Short mmCIF file of C-alpha atoms in Angstrom, two decimals:
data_model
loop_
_atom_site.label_atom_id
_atom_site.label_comp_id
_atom_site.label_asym_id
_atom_site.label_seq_id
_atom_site.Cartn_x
_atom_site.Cartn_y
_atom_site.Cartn_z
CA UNK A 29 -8.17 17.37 26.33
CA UNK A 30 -11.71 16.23 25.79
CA UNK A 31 -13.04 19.17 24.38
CA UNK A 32 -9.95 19.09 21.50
CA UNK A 33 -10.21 15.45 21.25
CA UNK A 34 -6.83 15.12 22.36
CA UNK A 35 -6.80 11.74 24.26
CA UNK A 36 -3.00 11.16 23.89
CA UNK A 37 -2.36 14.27 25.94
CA UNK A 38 -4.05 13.11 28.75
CA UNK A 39 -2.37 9.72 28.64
CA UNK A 40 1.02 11.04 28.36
CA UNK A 41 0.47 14.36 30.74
CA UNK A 42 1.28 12.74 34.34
CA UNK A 43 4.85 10.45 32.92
CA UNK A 44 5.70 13.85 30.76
CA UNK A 45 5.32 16.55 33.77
CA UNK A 46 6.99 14.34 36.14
CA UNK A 47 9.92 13.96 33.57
CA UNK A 48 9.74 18.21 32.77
CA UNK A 49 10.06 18.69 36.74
CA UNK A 50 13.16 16.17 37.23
CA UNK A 51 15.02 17.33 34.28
CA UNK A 52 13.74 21.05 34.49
CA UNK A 53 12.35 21.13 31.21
CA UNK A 54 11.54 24.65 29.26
CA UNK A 55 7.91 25.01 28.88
CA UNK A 56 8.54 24.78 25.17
CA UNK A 57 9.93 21.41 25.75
CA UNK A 58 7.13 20.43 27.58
CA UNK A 59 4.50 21.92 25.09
CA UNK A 60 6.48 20.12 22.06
CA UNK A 61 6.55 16.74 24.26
CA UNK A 62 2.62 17.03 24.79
CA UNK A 63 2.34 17.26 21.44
CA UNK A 64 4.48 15.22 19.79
CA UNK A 65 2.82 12.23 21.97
CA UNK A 66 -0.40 13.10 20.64
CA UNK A 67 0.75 13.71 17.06
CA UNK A 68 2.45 10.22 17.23
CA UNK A 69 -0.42 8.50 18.50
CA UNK A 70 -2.77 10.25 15.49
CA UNK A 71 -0.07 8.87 13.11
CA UNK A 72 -0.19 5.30 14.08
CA UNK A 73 -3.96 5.10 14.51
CA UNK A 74 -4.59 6.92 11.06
CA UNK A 75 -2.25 4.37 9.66
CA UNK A 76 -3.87 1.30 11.35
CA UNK A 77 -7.06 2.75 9.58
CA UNK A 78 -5.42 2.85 6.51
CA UNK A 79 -4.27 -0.80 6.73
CA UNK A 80 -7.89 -2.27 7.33
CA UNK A 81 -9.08 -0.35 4.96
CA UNK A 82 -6.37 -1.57 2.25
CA UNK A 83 -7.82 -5.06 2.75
CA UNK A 84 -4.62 -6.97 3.45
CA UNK A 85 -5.06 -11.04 3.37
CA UNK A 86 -2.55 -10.56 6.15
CA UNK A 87 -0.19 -8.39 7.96
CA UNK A 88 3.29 -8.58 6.61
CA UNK A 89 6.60 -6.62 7.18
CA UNK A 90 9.77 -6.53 5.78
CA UNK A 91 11.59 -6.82 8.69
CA UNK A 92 9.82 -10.53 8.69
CA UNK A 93 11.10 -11.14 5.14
CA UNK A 94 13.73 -14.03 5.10
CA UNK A 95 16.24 -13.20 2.85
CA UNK A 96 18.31 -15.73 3.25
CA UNK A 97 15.51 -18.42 1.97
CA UNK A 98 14.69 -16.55 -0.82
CA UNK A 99 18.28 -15.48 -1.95
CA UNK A 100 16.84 -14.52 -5.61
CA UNK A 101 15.54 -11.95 -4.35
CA UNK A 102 18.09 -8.38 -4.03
CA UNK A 103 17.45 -7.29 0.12
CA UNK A 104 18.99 -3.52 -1.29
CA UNK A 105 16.43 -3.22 -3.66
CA UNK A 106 13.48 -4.70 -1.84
CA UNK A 107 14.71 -2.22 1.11
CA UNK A 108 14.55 0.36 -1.35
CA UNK A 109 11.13 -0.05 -2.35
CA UNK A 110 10.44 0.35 1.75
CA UNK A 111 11.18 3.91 1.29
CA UNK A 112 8.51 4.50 -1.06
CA UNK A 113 10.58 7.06 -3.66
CA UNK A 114 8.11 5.00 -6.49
CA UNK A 115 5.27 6.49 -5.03
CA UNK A 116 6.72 10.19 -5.13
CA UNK A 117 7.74 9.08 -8.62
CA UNK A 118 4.03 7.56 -9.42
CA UNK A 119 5.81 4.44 -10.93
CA UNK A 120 4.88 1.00 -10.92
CA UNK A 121 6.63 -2.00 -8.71
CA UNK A 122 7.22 -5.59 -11.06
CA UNK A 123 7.37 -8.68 -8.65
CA UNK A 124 7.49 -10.96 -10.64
CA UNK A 125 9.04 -15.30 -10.01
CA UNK A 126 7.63 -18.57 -9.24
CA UNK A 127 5.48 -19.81 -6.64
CA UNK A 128 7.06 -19.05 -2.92
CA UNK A 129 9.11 -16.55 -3.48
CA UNK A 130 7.75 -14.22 -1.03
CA UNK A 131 6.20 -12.30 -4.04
CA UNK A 132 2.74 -11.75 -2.05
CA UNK A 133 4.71 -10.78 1.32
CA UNK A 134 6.52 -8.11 -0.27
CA UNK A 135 3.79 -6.77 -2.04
CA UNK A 136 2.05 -6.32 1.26
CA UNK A 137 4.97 -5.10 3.27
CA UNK A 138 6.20 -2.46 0.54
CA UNK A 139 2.02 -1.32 0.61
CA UNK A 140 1.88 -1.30 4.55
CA UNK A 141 5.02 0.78 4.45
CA UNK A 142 2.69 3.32 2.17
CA UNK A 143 -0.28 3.04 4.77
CA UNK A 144 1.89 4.01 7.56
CA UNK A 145 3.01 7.03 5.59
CA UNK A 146 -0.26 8.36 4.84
CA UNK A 147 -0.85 7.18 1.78
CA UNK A 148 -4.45 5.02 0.94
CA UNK A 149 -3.89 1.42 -0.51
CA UNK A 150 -5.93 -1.14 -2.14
CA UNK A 151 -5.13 -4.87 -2.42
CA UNK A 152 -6.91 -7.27 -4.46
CA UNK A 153 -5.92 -10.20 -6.12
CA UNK A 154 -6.31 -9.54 -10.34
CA UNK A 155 -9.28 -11.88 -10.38
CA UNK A 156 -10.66 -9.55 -7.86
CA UNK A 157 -9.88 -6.84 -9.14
CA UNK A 158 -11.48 -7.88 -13.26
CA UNK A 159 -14.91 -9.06 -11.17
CA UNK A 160 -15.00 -5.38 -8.94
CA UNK A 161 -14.54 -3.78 -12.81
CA UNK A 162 -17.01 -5.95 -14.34
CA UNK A 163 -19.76 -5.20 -11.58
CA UNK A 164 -18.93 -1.45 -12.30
CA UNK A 165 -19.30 -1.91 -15.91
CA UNK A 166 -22.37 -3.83 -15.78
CA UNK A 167 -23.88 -0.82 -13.65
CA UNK A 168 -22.70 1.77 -15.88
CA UNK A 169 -20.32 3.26 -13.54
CA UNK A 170 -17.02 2.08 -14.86
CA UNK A 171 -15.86 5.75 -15.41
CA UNK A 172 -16.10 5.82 -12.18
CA UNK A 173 -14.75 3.32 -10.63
CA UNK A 174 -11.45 3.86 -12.45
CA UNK A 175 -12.30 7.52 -11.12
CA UNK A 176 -12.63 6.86 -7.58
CA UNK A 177 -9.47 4.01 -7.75
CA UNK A 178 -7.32 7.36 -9.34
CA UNK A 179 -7.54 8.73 -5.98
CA UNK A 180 -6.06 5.80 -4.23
CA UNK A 181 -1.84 6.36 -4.68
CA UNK A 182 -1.22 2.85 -4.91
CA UNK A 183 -3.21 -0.23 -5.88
CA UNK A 184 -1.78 -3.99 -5.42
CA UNK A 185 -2.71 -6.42 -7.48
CA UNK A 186 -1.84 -9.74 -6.78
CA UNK A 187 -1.39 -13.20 -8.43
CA UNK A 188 -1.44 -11.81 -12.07
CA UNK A 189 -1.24 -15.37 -14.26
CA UNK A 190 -2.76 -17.23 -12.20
CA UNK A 191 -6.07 -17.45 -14.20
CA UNK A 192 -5.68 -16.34 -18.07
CA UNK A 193 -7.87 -13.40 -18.88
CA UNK A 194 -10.71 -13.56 -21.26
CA UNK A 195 -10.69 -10.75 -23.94
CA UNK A 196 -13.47 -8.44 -21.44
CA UNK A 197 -11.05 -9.13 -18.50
CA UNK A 198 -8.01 -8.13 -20.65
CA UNK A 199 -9.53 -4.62 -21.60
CA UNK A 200 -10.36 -4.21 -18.27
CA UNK A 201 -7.33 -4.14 -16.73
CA UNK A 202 -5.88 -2.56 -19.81
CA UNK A 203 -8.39 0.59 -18.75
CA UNK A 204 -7.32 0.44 -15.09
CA UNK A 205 -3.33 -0.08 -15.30
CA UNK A 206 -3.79 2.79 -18.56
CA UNK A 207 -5.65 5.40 -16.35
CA UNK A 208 -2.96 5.28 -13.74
CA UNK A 209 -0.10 5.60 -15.80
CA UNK A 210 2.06 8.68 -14.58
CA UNK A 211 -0.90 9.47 -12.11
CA UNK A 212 -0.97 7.28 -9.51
CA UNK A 213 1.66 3.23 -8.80
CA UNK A 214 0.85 -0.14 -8.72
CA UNK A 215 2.29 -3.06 -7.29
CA UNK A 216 1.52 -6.27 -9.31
CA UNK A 217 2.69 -9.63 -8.51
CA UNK A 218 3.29 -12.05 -11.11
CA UNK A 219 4.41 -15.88 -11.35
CA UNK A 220 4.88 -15.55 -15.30
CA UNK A 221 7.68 -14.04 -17.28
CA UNK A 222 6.93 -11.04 -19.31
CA UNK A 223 7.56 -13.43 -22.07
CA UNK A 224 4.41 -15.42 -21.17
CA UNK A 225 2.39 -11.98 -20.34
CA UNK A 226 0.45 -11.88 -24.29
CA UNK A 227 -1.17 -15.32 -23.47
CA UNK A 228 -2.10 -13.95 -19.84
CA UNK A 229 -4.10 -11.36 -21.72
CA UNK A 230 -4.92 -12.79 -24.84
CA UNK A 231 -3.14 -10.38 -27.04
CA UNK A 232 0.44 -9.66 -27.54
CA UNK A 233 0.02 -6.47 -28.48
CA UNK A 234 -1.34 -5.33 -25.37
CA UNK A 235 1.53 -7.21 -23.64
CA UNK A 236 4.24 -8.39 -26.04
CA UNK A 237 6.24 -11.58 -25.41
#
Protein backbone atom coordinates (compact mmCIF):
# COMPACT_ATOMS: atom_id res chain seq x y z
CA UNK A 1 0.00 0.00 0.00
CA UNK A 2 2.96 2.29 0.39
CA UNK A 3 4.58 1.62 -2.66
CA UNK A 4 1.00 2.54 -4.69
CA UNK A 5 0.33 5.29 -2.37
CA UNK A 6 -2.69 3.68 -1.33
CA UNK A 7 -3.08 4.76 2.37
CA UNK A 8 -6.90 4.16 2.52
CA UNK A 9 -6.31 0.49 1.87
CA UNK A 10 -4.35 0.01 4.69
CA UNK A 11 -6.76 1.86 6.95
CA UNK A 12 -9.72 0.04 5.85
CA UNK A 13 -7.87 -3.62 5.29
CA UNK A 14 -8.21 -5.11 9.02
CA UNK A 15 -12.45 -3.78 9.57
CA UNK A 16 -12.94 -4.98 5.67
CA UNK A 17 -11.27 -8.68 6.00
CA UNK A 18 -12.83 -9.24 9.24
CA UNK A 19 -16.27 -8.26 7.64
CA UNK A 20 -15.28 -10.60 4.14
CA UNK A 21 -14.57 -13.62 6.69
CA UNK A 22 -17.98 -13.22 8.78
CA UNK A 23 -20.14 -12.70 5.85
CA UNK A 24 -18.01 -14.97 3.44
CA UNK A 25 -17.41 -12.44 1.00
CA UNK A 26 -16.26 -13.33 -2.84
CA UNK A 27 -12.83 -12.15 -3.37
CA UNK A 28 -14.31 -9.78 -5.90
CA UNK A 29 -16.30 -8.30 -3.15
CA UNK A 30 -13.46 -7.90 -1.17
CA UNK A 31 -11.19 -6.45 -4.00
CA UNK A 32 -14.17 -3.89 -4.96
CA UNK A 33 -14.53 -3.03 -1.03
CA UNK A 34 -10.63 -2.29 -0.86
CA UNK A 35 -11.07 -0.17 -3.45
CA UNK A 36 -13.94 1.61 -3.24
CA UNK A 37 -12.58 2.78 0.39
CA UNK A 38 -9.64 4.10 -1.17
CA UNK A 39 -11.39 5.63 -4.19
CA UNK A 40 -13.78 7.36 -1.66
CA UNK A 41 -11.18 8.65 0.44
CA UNK A 42 -9.23 10.18 -2.95
CA UNK A 43 -12.64 11.79 -3.72
CA UNK A 44 -13.16 13.65 -0.56
CA UNK A 45 -9.53 14.74 -0.13
CA UNK A 46 -9.29 15.93 -3.88
CA UNK A 47 -12.42 17.82 -3.14
CA UNK A 48 -11.23 19.36 0.19
CA UNK A 49 -8.28 20.56 -2.09
CA UNK A 50 -10.49 21.95 -4.38
CA UNK A 51 -12.39 23.94 -1.71
CA UNK A 52 -9.17 25.74 -0.27
CA UNK A 53 -8.14 26.35 -3.31
CA UNK A 54 -11.60 28.06 -4.44
CA UNK A 55 -10.93 30.61 -1.67
CA UNK A 56 -14.25 30.43 0.15
CA UNK A 57 -14.81 33.41 2.90
CA UNK A 58 -16.44 30.46 4.59
CA UNK A 59 -17.75 27.02 4.42
CA UNK A 60 -21.39 26.89 3.58
CA UNK A 61 -23.93 24.10 2.65
CA UNK A 62 -27.22 23.91 1.57
CA UNK A 63 -28.35 21.62 3.90
CA UNK A 64 -27.56 24.75 6.44
CA UNK A 65 -29.71 27.06 4.29
CA UNK A 66 -32.89 28.21 6.26
CA UNK A 67 -35.57 28.29 4.06
CA UNK A 68 -38.03 29.09 6.09
CA UNK A 69 -36.31 32.68 7.01
CA UNK A 70 -35.73 33.48 3.69
CA UNK A 71 -39.12 32.30 2.15
CA UNK A 72 -38.36 34.50 -1.17
CA UNK A 73 -36.25 32.33 -2.03
CA UNK A 74 -37.75 28.85 -4.25
CA UNK A 75 -35.94 25.61 -1.99
CA UNK A 76 -36.83 23.43 -5.60
CA UNK A 77 -34.87 25.60 -7.53
CA UNK A 78 -32.02 26.40 -5.20
CA UNK A 79 -31.93 22.38 -4.76
CA UNK A 80 -31.74 22.26 -8.32
CA UNK A 81 -28.83 24.30 -8.78
CA UNK A 82 -27.15 21.59 -6.08
CA UNK A 83 -27.12 19.21 -8.86
CA UNK A 84 -24.99 21.20 -10.98
CA UNK A 85 -26.92 20.46 -14.62
CA UNK A 86 -25.72 24.52 -15.26
CA UNK A 87 -22.36 23.47 -15.23
CA UNK A 88 -22.88 20.52 -17.84
CA UNK A 89 -24.89 23.22 -19.62
CA UNK A 90 -21.92 26.00 -19.16
CA UNK A 91 -24.68 28.53 -18.10
CA UNK A 92 -24.61 31.20 -15.73
CA UNK A 93 -26.47 31.24 -12.06
CA UNK A 94 -28.40 35.05 -11.30
CA UNK A 95 -28.72 35.55 -7.42
CA UNK A 96 -29.82 38.37 -7.29
CA UNK A 97 -32.17 40.43 -3.84
CA UNK A 98 -31.43 42.64 -1.05
CA UNK A 99 -29.09 42.50 1.69
CA UNK A 100 -29.57 39.05 3.88
CA UNK A 101 -31.04 37.02 1.75
CA UNK A 102 -28.66 34.28 1.93
CA UNK A 103 -27.42 35.42 -1.59
CA UNK A 104 -23.58 34.88 -0.53
CA UNK A 105 -24.45 31.37 1.25
CA UNK A 106 -25.89 29.99 -1.74
CA UNK A 107 -23.40 31.11 -3.95
CA UNK A 108 -20.90 29.22 -1.86
CA UNK A 109 -22.92 26.13 -1.24
CA UNK A 110 -24.08 25.69 -5.03
CA UNK A 111 -19.84 26.23 -5.77
CA UNK A 112 -18.81 23.69 -2.93
CA UNK A 113 -21.32 21.31 -4.43
CA UNK A 114 -19.03 21.80 -7.84
CA UNK A 115 -15.70 21.28 -5.76
CA UNK A 116 -16.89 18.09 -4.41
CA UNK A 117 -17.69 16.94 -7.91
CA UNK A 118 -14.45 17.57 -9.37
CA UNK A 119 -14.86 20.56 -10.78
CA UNK A 120 -12.16 23.76 -9.91
CA UNK A 121 -13.87 27.00 -8.49
CA UNK A 122 -12.91 30.48 -7.91
CA UNK A 123 -14.60 32.96 -5.55
CA UNK A 124 -13.94 36.52 -5.38
CA UNK A 125 -15.94 39.28 -4.56
CA UNK A 126 -16.37 41.70 -8.08
CA UNK A 127 -14.13 44.30 -6.51
CA UNK A 128 -11.70 41.52 -6.29
CA UNK A 129 -12.09 40.23 -9.07
CA UNK A 130 -11.76 44.15 -11.36
CA UNK A 131 -8.32 44.71 -9.04
CA UNK A 132 -6.86 40.77 -9.95
CA UNK A 133 -7.80 42.03 -13.86
CA UNK A 134 -6.32 45.33 -13.48
CA UNK A 135 -2.92 43.92 -12.00
CA UNK A 136 -2.99 41.54 -15.11
CA UNK A 137 -3.56 44.33 -17.41
CA UNK A 138 -1.08 46.55 -16.01
CA UNK A 139 1.53 43.60 -16.53
CA UNK A 140 0.53 42.88 -19.93
CA UNK A 141 -0.84 39.57 -19.25
CA UNK A 142 -4.54 40.15 -19.38
CA UNK A 143 -4.90 37.61 -22.31
CA UNK A 144 -3.92 35.55 -20.01
CA UNK A 145 -5.44 35.81 -17.16
CA UNK A 146 -8.84 35.55 -18.84
CA UNK A 147 -6.88 32.45 -20.41
CA UNK A 148 -5.92 30.71 -17.38
CA UNK A 149 -9.61 31.75 -15.53
CA UNK A 150 -11.22 29.78 -18.99
CA UNK A 151 -9.93 26.72 -17.50
CA UNK A 152 -11.62 27.11 -14.21
CA UNK A 153 -15.58 25.65 -14.91
CA UNK A 154 -17.04 28.01 -12.66
CA UNK A 155 -16.11 31.40 -11.25
CA UNK A 156 -18.24 33.22 -8.32
CA UNK A 157 -18.40 36.52 -8.15
CA UNK A 158 -19.84 38.07 -5.35
CA UNK A 159 -21.45 41.37 -4.17
CA UNK A 160 -21.90 42.79 -7.77
CA UNK A 161 -23.43 46.60 -6.91
CA UNK A 162 -21.96 47.02 -4.13
CA UNK A 163 -19.34 49.56 -5.44
CA UNK A 164 -20.32 51.19 -9.01
CA UNK A 165 -17.74 50.41 -11.63
CA UNK A 166 -15.62 52.99 -13.25
CA UNK A 167 -15.59 52.80 -17.13
CA UNK A 168 -11.86 50.50 -16.91
CA UNK A 169 -13.64 48.26 -14.30
CA UNK A 170 -16.77 47.99 -16.54
CA UNK A 171 -14.72 46.69 -19.65
CA UNK A 172 -13.09 44.51 -17.51
CA UNK A 173 -15.58 42.47 -16.44
CA UNK A 174 -17.28 42.92 -19.75
CA UNK A 175 -13.93 40.89 -21.16
CA UNK A 176 -14.15 38.27 -18.40
CA UNK A 177 -18.09 37.45 -18.19
CA UNK A 178 -17.72 37.75 -22.52
CA UNK A 179 -14.85 35.13 -22.72
CA UNK A 180 -16.82 32.64 -20.74
CA UNK A 181 -19.92 32.83 -22.45
CA UNK A 182 -20.96 29.22 -23.68
CA UNK A 183 -17.42 28.04 -22.44
CA UNK A 184 -17.28 27.87 -19.04
CA UNK A 185 -20.56 29.34 -15.73
CA UNK A 186 -20.57 31.86 -13.36
CA UNK A 187 -22.29 32.47 -10.31
CA UNK A 188 -22.78 36.23 -9.57
CA UNK A 189 -24.49 37.64 -6.68
CA UNK A 190 -26.21 40.79 -6.89
CA UNK A 191 -28.22 43.21 -4.43
CA UNK A 192 -29.49 45.40 -7.52
CA UNK A 193 -32.23 44.74 -9.99
CA UNK A 194 -31.27 44.24 -13.53
CA UNK A 195 -33.05 47.47 -13.89
CA UNK A 196 -30.34 49.28 -11.88
CA UNK A 197 -27.44 47.04 -13.64
CA UNK A 198 -26.47 50.17 -16.58
CA UNK A 199 -25.56 52.53 -13.62
CA UNK A 200 -23.54 49.53 -11.93
CA UNK A 201 -21.47 49.63 -15.08
CA UNK A 202 -21.73 52.90 -16.37
CA UNK A 203 -23.35 52.10 -19.62
CA UNK A 204 -26.67 50.76 -20.47
CA UNK A 205 -25.73 49.31 -23.35
CA UNK A 206 -23.48 46.96 -21.88
CA UNK A 207 -26.24 46.19 -19.32
CA UNK A 208 -29.63 47.68 -20.24
CA UNK A 209 -32.12 48.80 -17.58
Amino acid sequence: CRSLKAPSIARALPRLAERARSEEWTYERFAEALLAAEASSRETHGGEGRIRAARFPARKTLEEFDFSFAQSVKQTIVLHLGQLDFLAGRENVLLLGPPGTGKTHLAIAVAMRACLAGHRVLFATATEWVARLQEAKKHGRLEDEIRRLGRYPLLVVDEVGYIPFDADAANLMFTLVSARYERASLIVTSNKPFSEWGGIFGDDVTAPP
